[in-house]
Short mmCIF file of C-alpha atoms and ligand atoms in Angstrom, two decimals:
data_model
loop_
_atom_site.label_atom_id
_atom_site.label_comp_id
_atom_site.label_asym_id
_atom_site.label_seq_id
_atom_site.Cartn_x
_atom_site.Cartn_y
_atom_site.Cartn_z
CA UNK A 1 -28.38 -17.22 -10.74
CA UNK A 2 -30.56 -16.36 -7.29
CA UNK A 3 -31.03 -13.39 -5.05
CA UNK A 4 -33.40 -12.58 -2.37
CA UNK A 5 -35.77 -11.87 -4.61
CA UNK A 6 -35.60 -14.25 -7.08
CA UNK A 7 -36.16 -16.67 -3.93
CA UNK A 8 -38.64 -14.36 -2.05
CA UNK A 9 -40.92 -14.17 -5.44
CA UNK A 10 -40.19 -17.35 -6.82
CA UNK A 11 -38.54 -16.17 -10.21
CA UNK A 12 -36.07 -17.29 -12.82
CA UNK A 13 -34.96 -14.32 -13.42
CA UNK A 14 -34.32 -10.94 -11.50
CA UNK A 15 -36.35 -8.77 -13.75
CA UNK A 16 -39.69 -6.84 -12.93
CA UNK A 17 -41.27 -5.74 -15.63
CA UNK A 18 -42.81 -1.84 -14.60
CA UNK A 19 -46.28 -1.56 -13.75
CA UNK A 20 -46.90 0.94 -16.27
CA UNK A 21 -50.55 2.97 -16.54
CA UNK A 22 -52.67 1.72 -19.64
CA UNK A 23 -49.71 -0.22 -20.78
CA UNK A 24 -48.73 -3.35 -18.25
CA UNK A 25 -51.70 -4.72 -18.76
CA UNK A 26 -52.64 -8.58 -18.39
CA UNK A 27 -51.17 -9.87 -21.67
CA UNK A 28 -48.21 -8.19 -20.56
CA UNK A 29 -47.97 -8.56 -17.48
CA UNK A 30 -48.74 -12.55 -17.97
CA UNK A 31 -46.27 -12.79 -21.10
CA UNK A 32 -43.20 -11.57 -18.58
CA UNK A 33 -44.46 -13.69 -15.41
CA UNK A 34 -44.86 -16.68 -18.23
CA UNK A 35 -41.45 -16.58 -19.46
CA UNK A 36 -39.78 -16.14 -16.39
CA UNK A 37 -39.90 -12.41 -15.07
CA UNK A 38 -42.17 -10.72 -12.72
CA UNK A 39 -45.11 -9.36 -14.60
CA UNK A 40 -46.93 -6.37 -12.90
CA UNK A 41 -50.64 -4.98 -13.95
CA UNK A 42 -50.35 -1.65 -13.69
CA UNK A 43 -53.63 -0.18 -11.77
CA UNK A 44 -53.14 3.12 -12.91
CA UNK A 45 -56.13 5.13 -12.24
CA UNK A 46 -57.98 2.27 -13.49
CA UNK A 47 -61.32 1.21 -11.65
CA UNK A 48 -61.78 -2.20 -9.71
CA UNK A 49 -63.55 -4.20 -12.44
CA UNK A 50 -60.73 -3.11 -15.05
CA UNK A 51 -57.53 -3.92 -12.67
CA UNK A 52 -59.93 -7.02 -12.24
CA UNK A 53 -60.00 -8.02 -15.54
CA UNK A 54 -56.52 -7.76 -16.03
CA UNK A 55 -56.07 -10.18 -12.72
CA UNK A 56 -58.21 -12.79 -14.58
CA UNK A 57 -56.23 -12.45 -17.50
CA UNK A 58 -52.88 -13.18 -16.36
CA UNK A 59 -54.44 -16.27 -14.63
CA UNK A 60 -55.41 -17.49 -17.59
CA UNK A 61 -52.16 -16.77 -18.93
CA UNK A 62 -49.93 -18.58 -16.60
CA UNK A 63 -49.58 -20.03 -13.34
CA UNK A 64 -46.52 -18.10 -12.15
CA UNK A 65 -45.92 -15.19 -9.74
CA UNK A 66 -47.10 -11.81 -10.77
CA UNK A 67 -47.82 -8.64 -9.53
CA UNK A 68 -50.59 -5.63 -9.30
CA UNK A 69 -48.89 -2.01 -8.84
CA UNK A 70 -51.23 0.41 -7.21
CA UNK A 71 -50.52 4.17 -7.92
CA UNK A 72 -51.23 5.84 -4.47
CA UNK A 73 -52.81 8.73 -6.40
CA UNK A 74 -55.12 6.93 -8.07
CA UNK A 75 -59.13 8.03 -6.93
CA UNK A 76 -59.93 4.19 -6.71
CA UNK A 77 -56.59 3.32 -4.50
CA UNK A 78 -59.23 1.90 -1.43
CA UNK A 79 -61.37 -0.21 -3.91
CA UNK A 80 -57.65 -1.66 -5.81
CA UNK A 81 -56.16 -2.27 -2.08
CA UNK A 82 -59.48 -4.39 -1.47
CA UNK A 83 -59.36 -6.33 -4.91
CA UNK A 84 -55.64 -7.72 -4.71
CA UNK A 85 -56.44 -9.04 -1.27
CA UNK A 86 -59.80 -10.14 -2.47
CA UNK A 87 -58.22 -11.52 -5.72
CA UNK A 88 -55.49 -13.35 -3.81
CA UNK A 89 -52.28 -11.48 -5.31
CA UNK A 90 -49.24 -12.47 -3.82
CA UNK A 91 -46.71 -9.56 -4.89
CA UNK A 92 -48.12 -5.73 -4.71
CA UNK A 93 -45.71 -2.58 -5.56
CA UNK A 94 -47.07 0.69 -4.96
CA UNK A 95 -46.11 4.32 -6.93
CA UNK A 96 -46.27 8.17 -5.99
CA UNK A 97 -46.91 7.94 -2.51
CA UNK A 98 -46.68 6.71 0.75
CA UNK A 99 -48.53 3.11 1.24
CA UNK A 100 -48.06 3.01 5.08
CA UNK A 101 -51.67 2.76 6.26
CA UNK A 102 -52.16 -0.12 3.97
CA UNK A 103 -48.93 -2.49 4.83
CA UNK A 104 -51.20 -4.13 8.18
CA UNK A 105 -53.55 -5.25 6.20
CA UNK A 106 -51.40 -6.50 2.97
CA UNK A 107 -49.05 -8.52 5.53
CA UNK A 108 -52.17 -10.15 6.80
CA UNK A 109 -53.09 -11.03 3.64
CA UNK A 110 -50.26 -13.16 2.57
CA UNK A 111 -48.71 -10.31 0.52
CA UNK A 112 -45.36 -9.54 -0.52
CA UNK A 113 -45.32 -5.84 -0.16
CA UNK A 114 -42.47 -3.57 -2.36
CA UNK A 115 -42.95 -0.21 -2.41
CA UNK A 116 -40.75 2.31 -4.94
CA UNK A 117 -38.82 4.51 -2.66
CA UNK A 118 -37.49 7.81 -4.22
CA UNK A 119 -35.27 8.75 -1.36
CA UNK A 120 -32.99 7.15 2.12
CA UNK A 121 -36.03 8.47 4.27
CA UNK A 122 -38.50 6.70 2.49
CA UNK A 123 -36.70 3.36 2.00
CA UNK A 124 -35.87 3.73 5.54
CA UNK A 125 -39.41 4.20 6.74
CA UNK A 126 -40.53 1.53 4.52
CA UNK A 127 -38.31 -0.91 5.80
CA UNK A 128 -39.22 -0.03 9.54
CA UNK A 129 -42.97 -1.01 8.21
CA UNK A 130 -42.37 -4.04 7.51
CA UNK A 131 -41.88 -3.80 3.45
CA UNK A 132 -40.32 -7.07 2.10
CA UNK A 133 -38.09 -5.17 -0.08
CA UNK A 134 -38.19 -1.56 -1.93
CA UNK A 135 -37.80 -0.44 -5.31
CA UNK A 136 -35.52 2.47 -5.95
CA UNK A 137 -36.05 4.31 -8.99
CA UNK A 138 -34.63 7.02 -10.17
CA UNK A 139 -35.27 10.01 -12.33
CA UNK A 140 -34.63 9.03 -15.52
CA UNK A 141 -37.49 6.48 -15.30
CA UNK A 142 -40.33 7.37 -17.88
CA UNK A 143 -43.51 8.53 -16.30
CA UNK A 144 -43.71 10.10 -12.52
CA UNK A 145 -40.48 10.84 -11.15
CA UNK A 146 -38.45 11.41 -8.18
CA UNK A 147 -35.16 13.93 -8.11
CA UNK A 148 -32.37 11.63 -7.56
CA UNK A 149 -30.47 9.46 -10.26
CA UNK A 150 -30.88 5.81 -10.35
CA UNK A 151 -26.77 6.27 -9.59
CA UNK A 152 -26.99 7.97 -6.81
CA UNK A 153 -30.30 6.62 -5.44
CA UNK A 154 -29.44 3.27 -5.89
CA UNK A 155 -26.14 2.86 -3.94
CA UNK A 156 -27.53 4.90 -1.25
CA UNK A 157 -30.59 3.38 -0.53
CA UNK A 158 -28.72 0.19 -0.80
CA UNK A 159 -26.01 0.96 1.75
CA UNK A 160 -29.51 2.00 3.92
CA UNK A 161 -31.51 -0.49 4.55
CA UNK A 162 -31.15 -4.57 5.32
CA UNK A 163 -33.99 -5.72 2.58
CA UNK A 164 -33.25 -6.21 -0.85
CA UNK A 165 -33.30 -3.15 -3.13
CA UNK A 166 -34.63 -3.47 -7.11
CA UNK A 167 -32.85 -0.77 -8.98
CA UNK A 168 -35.06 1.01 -11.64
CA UNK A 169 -34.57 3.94 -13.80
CA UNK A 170 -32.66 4.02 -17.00
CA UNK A 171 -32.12 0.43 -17.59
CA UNK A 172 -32.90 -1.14 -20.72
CA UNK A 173 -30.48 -3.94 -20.95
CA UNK A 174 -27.88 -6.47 -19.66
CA UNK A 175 -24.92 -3.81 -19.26
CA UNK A 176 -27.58 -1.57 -17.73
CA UNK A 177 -28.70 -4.50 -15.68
CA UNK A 178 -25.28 -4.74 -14.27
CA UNK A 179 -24.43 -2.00 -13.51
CA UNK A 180 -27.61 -2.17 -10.85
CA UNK A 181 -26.20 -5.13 -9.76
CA UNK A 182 -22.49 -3.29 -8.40
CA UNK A 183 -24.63 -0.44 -7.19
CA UNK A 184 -26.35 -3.51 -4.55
CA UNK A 185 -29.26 -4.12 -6.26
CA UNK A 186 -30.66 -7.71 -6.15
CA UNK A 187 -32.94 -7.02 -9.24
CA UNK A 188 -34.02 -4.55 -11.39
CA UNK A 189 -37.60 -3.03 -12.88
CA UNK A 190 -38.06 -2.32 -16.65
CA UNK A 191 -40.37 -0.31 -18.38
CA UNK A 192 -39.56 1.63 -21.36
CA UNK A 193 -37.98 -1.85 -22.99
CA UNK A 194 -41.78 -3.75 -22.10
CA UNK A 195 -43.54 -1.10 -23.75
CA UNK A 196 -42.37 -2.07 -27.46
CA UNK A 197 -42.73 -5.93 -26.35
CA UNK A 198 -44.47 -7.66 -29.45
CA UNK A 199 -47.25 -8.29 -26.23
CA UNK A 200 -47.65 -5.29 -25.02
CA UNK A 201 -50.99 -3.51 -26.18
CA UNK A 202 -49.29 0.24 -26.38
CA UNK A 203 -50.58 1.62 -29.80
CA UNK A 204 -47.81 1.43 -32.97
CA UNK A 205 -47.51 4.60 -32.69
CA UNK A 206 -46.64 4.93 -28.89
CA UNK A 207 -44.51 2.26 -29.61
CA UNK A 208 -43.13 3.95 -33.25
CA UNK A 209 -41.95 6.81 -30.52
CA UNK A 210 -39.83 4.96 -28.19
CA UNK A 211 -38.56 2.87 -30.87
CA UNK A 212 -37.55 5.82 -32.65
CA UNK A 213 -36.61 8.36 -29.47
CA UNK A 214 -32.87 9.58 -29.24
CA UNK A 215 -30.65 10.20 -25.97
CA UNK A 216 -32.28 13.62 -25.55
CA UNK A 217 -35.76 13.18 -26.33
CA UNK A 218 -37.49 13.29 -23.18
CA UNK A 219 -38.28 15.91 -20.92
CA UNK A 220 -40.16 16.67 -17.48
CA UNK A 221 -43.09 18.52 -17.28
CA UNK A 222 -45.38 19.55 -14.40
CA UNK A 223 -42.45 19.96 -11.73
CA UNK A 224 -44.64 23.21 -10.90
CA UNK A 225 -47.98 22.14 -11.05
CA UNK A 226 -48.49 18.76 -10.55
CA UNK A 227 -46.32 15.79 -9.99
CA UNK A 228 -43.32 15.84 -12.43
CA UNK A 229 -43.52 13.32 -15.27
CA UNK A 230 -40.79 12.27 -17.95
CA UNK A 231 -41.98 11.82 -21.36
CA UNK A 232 -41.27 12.10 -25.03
CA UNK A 233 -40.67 15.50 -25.77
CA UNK A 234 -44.29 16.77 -28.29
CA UNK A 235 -46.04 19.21 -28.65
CA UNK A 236 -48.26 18.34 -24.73
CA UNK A 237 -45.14 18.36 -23.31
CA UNK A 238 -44.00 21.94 -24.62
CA UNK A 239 -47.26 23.56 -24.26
CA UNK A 240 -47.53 21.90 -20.26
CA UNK A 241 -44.01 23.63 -19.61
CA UNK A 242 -45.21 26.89 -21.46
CA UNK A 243 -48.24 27.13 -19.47
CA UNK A 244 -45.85 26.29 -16.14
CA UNK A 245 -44.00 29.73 -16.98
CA UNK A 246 -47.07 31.37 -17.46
CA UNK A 247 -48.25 30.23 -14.07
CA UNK A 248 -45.34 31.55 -12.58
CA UNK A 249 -45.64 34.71 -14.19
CA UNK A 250 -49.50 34.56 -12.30
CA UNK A 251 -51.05 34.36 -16.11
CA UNK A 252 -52.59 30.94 -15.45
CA UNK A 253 -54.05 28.73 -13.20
CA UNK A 254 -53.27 25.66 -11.45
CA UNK A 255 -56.40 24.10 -12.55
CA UNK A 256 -55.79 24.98 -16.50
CA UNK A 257 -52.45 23.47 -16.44
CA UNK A 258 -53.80 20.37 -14.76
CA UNK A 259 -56.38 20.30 -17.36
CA UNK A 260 -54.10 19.80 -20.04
CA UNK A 261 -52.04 16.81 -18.58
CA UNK A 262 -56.21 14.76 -17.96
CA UNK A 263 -56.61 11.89 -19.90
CA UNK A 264 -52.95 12.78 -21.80
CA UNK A 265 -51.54 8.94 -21.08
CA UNK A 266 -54.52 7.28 -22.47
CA UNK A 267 -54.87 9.39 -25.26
CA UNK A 268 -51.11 8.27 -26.42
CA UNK A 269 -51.49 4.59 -25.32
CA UNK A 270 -54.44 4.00 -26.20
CA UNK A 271 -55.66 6.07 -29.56
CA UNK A 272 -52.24 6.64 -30.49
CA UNK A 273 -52.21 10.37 -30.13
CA UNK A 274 -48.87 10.93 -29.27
CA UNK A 275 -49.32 14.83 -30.92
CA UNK A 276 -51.38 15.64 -27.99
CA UNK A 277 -51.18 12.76 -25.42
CA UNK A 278 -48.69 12.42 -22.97
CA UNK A 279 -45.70 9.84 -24.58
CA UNK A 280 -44.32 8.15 -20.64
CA UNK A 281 -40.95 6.98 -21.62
CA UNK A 282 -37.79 6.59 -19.59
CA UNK A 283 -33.87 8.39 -21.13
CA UNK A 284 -32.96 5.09 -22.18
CA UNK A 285 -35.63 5.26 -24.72
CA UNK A 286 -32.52 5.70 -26.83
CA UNK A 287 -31.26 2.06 -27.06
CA UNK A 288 -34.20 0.56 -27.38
CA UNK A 289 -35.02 -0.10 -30.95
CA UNK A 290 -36.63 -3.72 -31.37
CA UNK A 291 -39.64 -4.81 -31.27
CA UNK A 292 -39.17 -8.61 -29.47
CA UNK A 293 -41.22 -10.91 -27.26
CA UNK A 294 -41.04 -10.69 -23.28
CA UNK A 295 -39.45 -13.97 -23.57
CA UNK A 296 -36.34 -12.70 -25.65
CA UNK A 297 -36.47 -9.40 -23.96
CA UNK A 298 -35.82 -11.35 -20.44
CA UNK A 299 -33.16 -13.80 -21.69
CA UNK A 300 -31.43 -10.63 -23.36
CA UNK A 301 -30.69 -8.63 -20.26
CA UNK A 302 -30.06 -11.98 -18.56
CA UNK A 303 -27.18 -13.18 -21.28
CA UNK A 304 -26.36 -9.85 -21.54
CA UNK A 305 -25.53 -9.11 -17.69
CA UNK A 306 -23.90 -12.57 -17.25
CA UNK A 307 -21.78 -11.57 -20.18
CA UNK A 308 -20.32 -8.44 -19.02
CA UNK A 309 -19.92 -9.42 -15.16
CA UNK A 310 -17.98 -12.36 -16.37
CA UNK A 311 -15.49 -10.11 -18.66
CA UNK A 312 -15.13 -7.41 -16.44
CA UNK A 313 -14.43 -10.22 -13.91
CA UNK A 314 -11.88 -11.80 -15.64
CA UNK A 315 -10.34 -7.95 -15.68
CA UNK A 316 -10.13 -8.03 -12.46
CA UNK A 317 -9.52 -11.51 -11.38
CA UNK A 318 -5.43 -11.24 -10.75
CA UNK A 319 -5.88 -8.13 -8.30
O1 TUI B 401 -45.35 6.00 -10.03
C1 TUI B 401 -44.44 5.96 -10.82
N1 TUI B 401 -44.57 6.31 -12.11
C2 TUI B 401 -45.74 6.74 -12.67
S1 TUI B 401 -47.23 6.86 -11.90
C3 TUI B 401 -47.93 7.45 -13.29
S2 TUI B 401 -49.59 7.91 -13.37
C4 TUI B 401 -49.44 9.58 -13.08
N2 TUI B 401 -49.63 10.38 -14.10
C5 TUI B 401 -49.53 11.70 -13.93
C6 TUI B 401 -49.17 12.26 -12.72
C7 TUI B 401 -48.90 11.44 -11.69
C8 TUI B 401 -49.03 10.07 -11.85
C9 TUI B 401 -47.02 7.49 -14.28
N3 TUI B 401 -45.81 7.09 -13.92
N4 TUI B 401 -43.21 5.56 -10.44
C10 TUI B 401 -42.94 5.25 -9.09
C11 TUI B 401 -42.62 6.47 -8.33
N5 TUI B 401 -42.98 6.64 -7.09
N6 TUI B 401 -41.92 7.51 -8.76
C12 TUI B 401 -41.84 8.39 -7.73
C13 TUI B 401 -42.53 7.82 -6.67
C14 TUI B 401 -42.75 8.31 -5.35
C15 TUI B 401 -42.83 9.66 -5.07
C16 TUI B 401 -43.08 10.09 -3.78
C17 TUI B 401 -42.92 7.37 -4.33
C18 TUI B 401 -43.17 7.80 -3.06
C19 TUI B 401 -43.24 9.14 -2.78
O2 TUI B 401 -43.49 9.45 -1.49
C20 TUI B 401 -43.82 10.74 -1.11
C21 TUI B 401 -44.28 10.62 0.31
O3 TUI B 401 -45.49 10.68 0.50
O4 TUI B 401 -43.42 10.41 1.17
#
């Protein structure tokens, strides 16, 4: 099965894996790209010589395509733009912001540029810069969010622009998969399901979380202060949105709310604190409950969506 972007990246399969903070790091990010997916470091806030490390790692890994996602907010975003040009990277997707001023210079570079797009306007301008394709992600992604569904964002940003559109947000499987597909999408991004790979480095109990997370169990915080974020509903996340209401009553500051949410995502990924930390998890955190390889994880949602567009084909076919 091809696409666009299975041909622009070189892929067997149309699957990114998310470039998830502290998680997609390069034994994840090289186990996906290995077996057949696009594998994406996530940069994080990470410095250069960490986001470095994790380059060198998933070259040792494998000799397929991957990719480095740079989160626009991130202090080091200059010294991360230099390094995947330095580093030779051939796919970057960017996060939270606008990457405009950098596109010149990742074109000349040789680099497949794929921003995630929250909105028409953005796709739009995107595509007018000369991004090779966009991601559209909704809000029931884990992590830093947009406002739109991946429904509703998908299928709009699809009918939008002329480059190929990755549908993220809320999919976990090959039904989910699918279902990206008939919205337009020529792939689609995965996070939550990565993060309870057998090689991803996420603590057990991070990864106890997810795999034990209902329907209902996350929530946003910081759409006041901040930049909102979907996680696992804990105690962090109910003591960020209590200090939020005391902010609006004018009992707290910006900075002490911001204070809370420092460090939060490492604290959970990485020491397993996931009392305190900040527990990034998308709303389908609710059907995932296996620990597997990146391998099976791919040719799951791969079987899976071939299965269902063939039956609900055959459904169809007399029409
Ligand atoms: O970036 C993500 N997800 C993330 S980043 C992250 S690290 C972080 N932690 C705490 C606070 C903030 C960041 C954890 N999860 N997903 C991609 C994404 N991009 N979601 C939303 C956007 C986005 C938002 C606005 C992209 C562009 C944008 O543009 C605004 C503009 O400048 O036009």
């Amino acid at each position: 099965m091809k696409t666009r972007i299975t041909e622009l990246l070189n892929i067997n399969y149309p699957i990114f894996q998310g470039g998830m903070a502290w998680v997609a790091d390069g034994d994840l990010a090289g186990a996906v790209s290995n077996a057949g997916g696009l594998g994406i470091i996530g940069g994080g806030n990470a410095p250069k010589e960490v986001v470095k490390a994790n380059i060198d790692k998933v070259k040792a890994i494998t000799n397929k395509p991957f990719g480095v996602n740079i989160m626009l907010l991130s202090p080091f975003v200059e010294d991360i733009v230099d390094l995947v040009i330095e580093e030779g990277v051939k796919v970057v997707t960017t996060g939270a912001g606008n990457p405009g001023k950098y596109m010149e210079r990742f074109h000349n570079a040789g680099i497949t540029v794929i921003p995630v797009v929250p909105s028409v306007a953005l796709a739009k301008r995107m595509e007018k810069l000369g991004a090779d394709a966009v991601i559209a992600e909704g809000m029931e992604a884990g992590g830093h969010i947009g406002k739109l569904t991946t429904m509703t964002l998908v299928r709009q940003v699809a009918d939008a622009v002329s480059i190929p559109v990755i549908g993220a947000g809320g999919v976990a499987d090959g039904r989910g998969a699918a279902a990206m597909f008939m919205l337009g999408a020529e792939a689609v991004q995965i996070g939550t399901r990565f993060v309870v790979a057998k090689e991803s480095n996420a603590h057990q109990n991070f990864k106890d979380k997810i795999l034990k997370a209902k329907d209902i169990d996350t929530v946003v915080s910081a759409s006041v202060v901040g930049h909102p974020v979907r996680a696992i509903k804990n105690k962090l996340a109910t003591a960020y949105n209590q200090a939020e209401k005391d902010f609006l009553a004018g009992k707290k500051s910006a900075e002490e709310i911001e204070e809370l949410g420092a460090g939060a995502l490492r604290n959970a990924v990485v020491d397993g604190d996931v009392v305190n930390g900040s527990v990034m998890a998308g709303q389908i955190a609710g059907l995932v409950s296996k620990e597997e390889t990146c391998a099976e994880i791919l040719e799951d949602i791969y079987l899976g969506a071939a299965k269902v567009i063939k039956e609900e084909a055959a459904r169809w076919s007399d029409i």
